[in-house]
Amino acid sequence: MTLSWVQIVRLGLVQMCLGAIVVLTTSTLNRLMVVEYALPAVLPGLLVAFHYGIQITRPSWGFMSDTKGQRTRFIIGGMVILALGGFGAASGVLLFSTSFWAGLSLSILAYGFIGLGVAASGTSLLALLATATAPERRGAAATITWLMMIAGIAITAGTVGAFLDPYTPALLMKIVAIVTGGAVILTTLTVWGIERRVIAEREPDEMPFMEGLREVWAERRARIFTLFVFLSMSAYFMQELILEPYSGLVFGYTPGQSTSLSGAQNGGVFLGMVLVGISTSVLRFGSLRNWVIAGCLGSAAALGLVAGLGNLEAGLPLMPAVVLMGFFNGMFAVAAIGTMMALAGEGRDAREGTRMGLWGAAQAIAAGFGGLLGAAAVDSLRQIMEDAPAFGLVFTTEAVLFVLSAVMALRIIDSNKPSTENAGLVPGE
């Protein structure tokens, strides 16, 4: 017995919970550290890079899920660890006001928990989906769960933003406790009992993990695509830690308003993903390569608009430009995911999980590197110029990286296959 559509949506709720907790650290807590507590932007950049760095263990979690099974305990256990990390990260932010070193110590521990929790829970969830979903439903299942994660990010950011004003430390901790505790409860209720009702056979592998990983890396196409993932995702994540401080320092947004801005951005991401999903699975319009390129170039143009608004005296609204940026980001991201799914089945058989783990690790490293690079660059530039041009220069650099990613996609992604075959986004007949 394979996963039903209802069970697939239930597992998608776990992805939603993952996004709900993680967005607190990359948006709300990041902004509080930089604006309210006047800490350098590179500090949250290093913390977020640390939790992404820990996610380099994703290939090993995927390998264990392939060979050992019992994924439910990893999904729930990972979510508990993630929740503890999220609550600890919020506590660490408040500690900075009394003791920098105490706040830093707690924050390092908390962000370590966040990285470990995301890697364990998220990778095990995807492994369960991959092995228990009927082949003709796998693409649609991946799309559904990814969209639900983005929806969780957008809903959480928007809701937290609405309730966080006027900001107080006690209110912050209350909101974080509700989000993290609710995520653990919802995850347990939604995933419990699914694994024992479906066929989720283990896939014994006679080859040690590192040897299998080396074998995949030796494949030229997998290796080049890994480099593309790193470049494009570095561009994607460069703005993650500086957008909310930008809104606060340049546009005067409150903590609640800047958190809502993040929610609106992820709402745009959701719409962009839906557009590509409908176009490729229902309308059968456009190749994956064209959607990737359009998403990259559109993201570059939107970033140029975001950068320019801060330097204008007219006081034009920031939110429409941020939503537009999110829309093109989503278009690029879902097309890139579809390309990953298509390429994962190439090369040696039974290495799909390892390839996805490799590209997932490349994405995690790029996320940490891109976020840290953006934050460090803003800190350095603010020493020699005003806030608006400093942020604007970093956004412009990110736009250039997106253009380079589009050029790379034009050269390495095959456009000869039909988009729906590549993406695997068509539900079963």
XYZ file of C-alpha atoms in Angstrom, residues 79-322:
244
model
C 11.088 18.291 15.168
C 11.491 18.224 18.968
C 15.166 19.156 18.615
C 14.252 21.922 16.154
C 11.617 23.302 18.537
C 14.098 23.376 21.403
C 16.549 25.173 19.151
C 13.968 27.753 18.096
C 12.961 28.512 21.688
C 16.611 28.628 22.758
C 17.469 31.005 19.906
C 14.773 33.455 21.047
C 16.047 33.218 24.635
C 19.571 33.886 23.404
C 18.480 37.092 21.681
C 17.057 38.415 24.956
C 20.222 37.431 26.840
C 22.302 39.728 24.628
C 20.819 42.722 26.462
C 22.383 41.611 29.764
C 25.412 39.519 28.798
C 26.847 39.288 25.297
C 28.807 36.101 25.957
C 25.912 34.330 27.661
C 23.653 35.265 24.762
C 26.238 34.113 22.234
C 26.812 30.781 23.985
C 23.116 29.987 24.165
C 22.612 31.102 20.574
C 25.381 28.842 19.256
C 23.877 25.858 21.061
C 20.367 26.740 19.884
C 21.310 27.202 16.230
C 23.191 23.906 16.361
C 19.954 22.264 17.498
C 18.094 23.992 14.669
C 20.462 22.628 12.021
C 20.389 19.129 13.487
C 16.601 19.138 13.799
C 16.000 20.319 10.230
C 18.465 17.778 8.824
C 17.040 14.837 10.785
C 13.350 15.614 10.418
C 13.327 17.086 6.918
C 15.551 14.478 5.271
C 13.721 11.568 6.912
C 10.390 13.017 5.807
C 11.548 13.261 2.183
C 12.903 9.710 2.373
C 9.519 8.441 3.579
C 7.801 10.280 0.735
C 10.247 8.873 -1.812
C 9.877 5.244 -0.743
C 6.155 5.143 0.141
C 4.696 7.240 -2.684
C 3.574 5.578 -5.900
C 6.002 6.450 -8.727
C 3.370 8.333 -10.713
C 2.577 10.506 -7.680
C 6.094 11.363 -6.498
C 6.459 14.589 -8.441
C 3.078 15.899 -7.350
C 3.802 14.845 -3.758
C 7.096 16.734 -3.728
C 5.407 19.823 -5.156
C 2.551 19.692 -2.630
C 4.856 19.339 0.378
C 7.212 22.094 -0.811
C 4.330 24.499 -1.385
C 2.982 23.694 2.069
C 6.373 24.535 3.581
C 6.391 27.903 1.819
C 2.814 28.465 2.960
C 3.887 27.709 6.537
C 6.690 30.261 6.272
C 4.407 32.929 4.819
C 1.547 32.325 7.266
C 3.834 32.243 10.304
C 5.736 35.376 9.320
C 2.532 37.275 8.604
C 0.756 36.126 11.768
C 3.734 36.687 14.060
C 4.229 40.113 12.528
C 0.624 41.041 13.275
C 0.824 39.962 16.925
C 4.365 41.162 17.719
C 3.552 44.886 17.781
C 4.051 46.578 20.167
C 7.185 44.511 20.759
C 8.118 43.302 24.236
C 10.499 40.459 25.201
C 7.711 38.655 27.070
C 5.450 38.795 24.021
C 8.246 37.431 21.825
C 8.787 34.420 24.096
C 5.049 33.736 24.287
C 4.719 33.734 20.496
C 7.812 31.559 19.991
C 6.562 29.057 22.592
C 3.212 28.783 20.797
C 4.839 28.282 17.382
C 7.445 25.732 18.509
C 5.128 23.793 20.809
C 2.376 23.749 18.207
C 4.814 22.459 15.582
C 5.780 19.465 17.742
C 2.160 18.604 18.533
C 0.983 18.942 14.932
C 3.931 16.918 13.610
C 3.252 14.066 16.037
C -0.459 13.973 15.207
C 0.013 14.128 11.444
C 2.852 11.613 10.997
C 1.826 9.067 13.650
C 0.742 5.734 12.161
C 1.450 6.552 8.525
C 4.666 4.573 8.171
C 3.249 1.283 9.470
C 0.265 1.474 7.104
C 2.259 1.854 3.903
C 4.978 0.032 2.038
C 8.191 1.827 2.947
C 10.781 -0.851 2.403
C 14.382 -0.304 3.323
C 16.881 -0.319 0.496
C 19.919 -2.301 1.668
C 23.149 -1.029 0.158
C 26.299 -3.074 0.167
C 28.425 0.014 -0.361
C 29.647 2.269 2.506
C 28.218 5.778 2.558
C 31.401 7.664 1.635
C 32.123 5.316 -1.240
C 28.614 5.822 -2.581
C 28.939 9.584 -2.258
C 32.265 9.529 -4.118
C 30.652 7.489 -6.878
C 27.922 10.071 -7.383
C 30.453 12.938 -7.322
C 32.397 11.193 -10.092
C 29.409 11.638 -12.416
C 30.146 14.734 -14.499
C 26.514 15.858 -14.828
C 25.851 15.496 -11.098
C 29.053 17.402 -10.282
C 28.313 20.329 -12.620
C 24.732 20.582 -11.442
C 25.986 20.709 -7.853
C 28.021 23.800 -8.773
C 24.958 25.389 -10.376
C 22.926 24.722 -7.213
C 25.622 26.368 -5.097
C 25.859 29.508 -7.268
C 22.131 30.034 -7.725
C 21.236 29.311 -4.104
C 23.977 31.658 -2.894
C 22.211 34.372 -4.899
C 18.823 33.251 -3.564
C 19.847 33.474 0.091
C 22.050 36.601 0.085
C 19.079 38.817 0.941
C 17.664 36.505 3.611
C 19.392 38.140 6.592
C 19.506 41.734 5.381
C 16.029 42.390 3.992
C 14.345 42.960 7.358
C 17.180 45.106 8.779
C 17.000 47.066 5.496
C 13.292 47.675 6.016
C 13.900 48.805 9.604
C 16.983 50.980 9.097
C 16.067 52.555 5.748
C 12.259 52.503 5.682
C 11.547 52.724 9.430
C 9.544 49.489 9.687
C 8.636 48.208 13.162
C 9.477 44.582 14.134
C 5.928 43.529 13.344
C 5.912 45.314 9.997
C 9.237 43.837 8.904
C 8.121 40.330 9.906
C 4.938 40.839 7.882
C 7.151 41.940 4.987
C 8.876 38.563 5.146
C 5.475 36.887 5.096
C 4.480 38.867 2.005
C 7.745 37.898 0.307
C 7.098 34.209 0.921
C 3.545 34.704 -0.284
C 5.103 35.830 -3.548
C 7.333 32.737 -3.524
C 4.232 30.580 -3.137
C 2.501 32.249 -6.094
C 5.569 31.820 -8.289
C 5.746 28.122 -7.446
C 2.045 27.644 -8.156
C 2.420 29.346 -11.546
C 5.221 26.999 -12.612
C 3.415 23.952 -11.196
C 0.210 24.724 -13.099
C 2.084 25.677 -16.271
C 4.104 22.468 -16.367
C 1.526 19.973 -15.090
C -1.778 21.338 -16.441
C -0.993 23.690 -19.317
C 2.204 21.832 -20.297
C 3.778 25.162 -21.163
C 7.510 25.910 -21.127
C 10.591 23.815 -20.439
C 12.189 23.644 -17.020
C 15.267 25.415 -18.337
C 13.187 28.359 -19.538
C 11.404 28.645 -16.181
C 14.728 28.554 -14.326
C 16.173 31.266 -16.565
C 13.043 33.422 -16.334
C 13.054 33.103 -12.557
C 16.724 34.075 -12.319
C 16.414 37.092 -14.607
C 13.168 38.231 -12.979
C 14.767 37.933 -9.531
C 17.677 40.049 -10.729
C 15.334 42.779 -12.017
C 13.276 42.763 -8.789
C 16.420 43.031 -6.681
C 17.467 46.047 -8.720
C 14.087 47.612 -7.893
C 14.443 46.819 -4.170
C 17.915 48.367 -4.172
C 16.769 51.490 -6.021
C 13.779 52.212 -3.755
C 16.024 52.843 -0.760
C 17.889 55.580 -2.594
C 14.796 57.471 -3.730
C 13.437 60.447 -1.851
C 9.856 59.782 -2.943
C 9.190 57.304 -0.147
C 7.805 54.650 -2.501
C 6.472 51.480 -0.812
C 8.866 48.579 -0.421
C 6.360 45.727 -0.134
C 5.273 45.437 -3.817
C 8.902 45.145 -4.919
C 9.579 42.498 -2.251
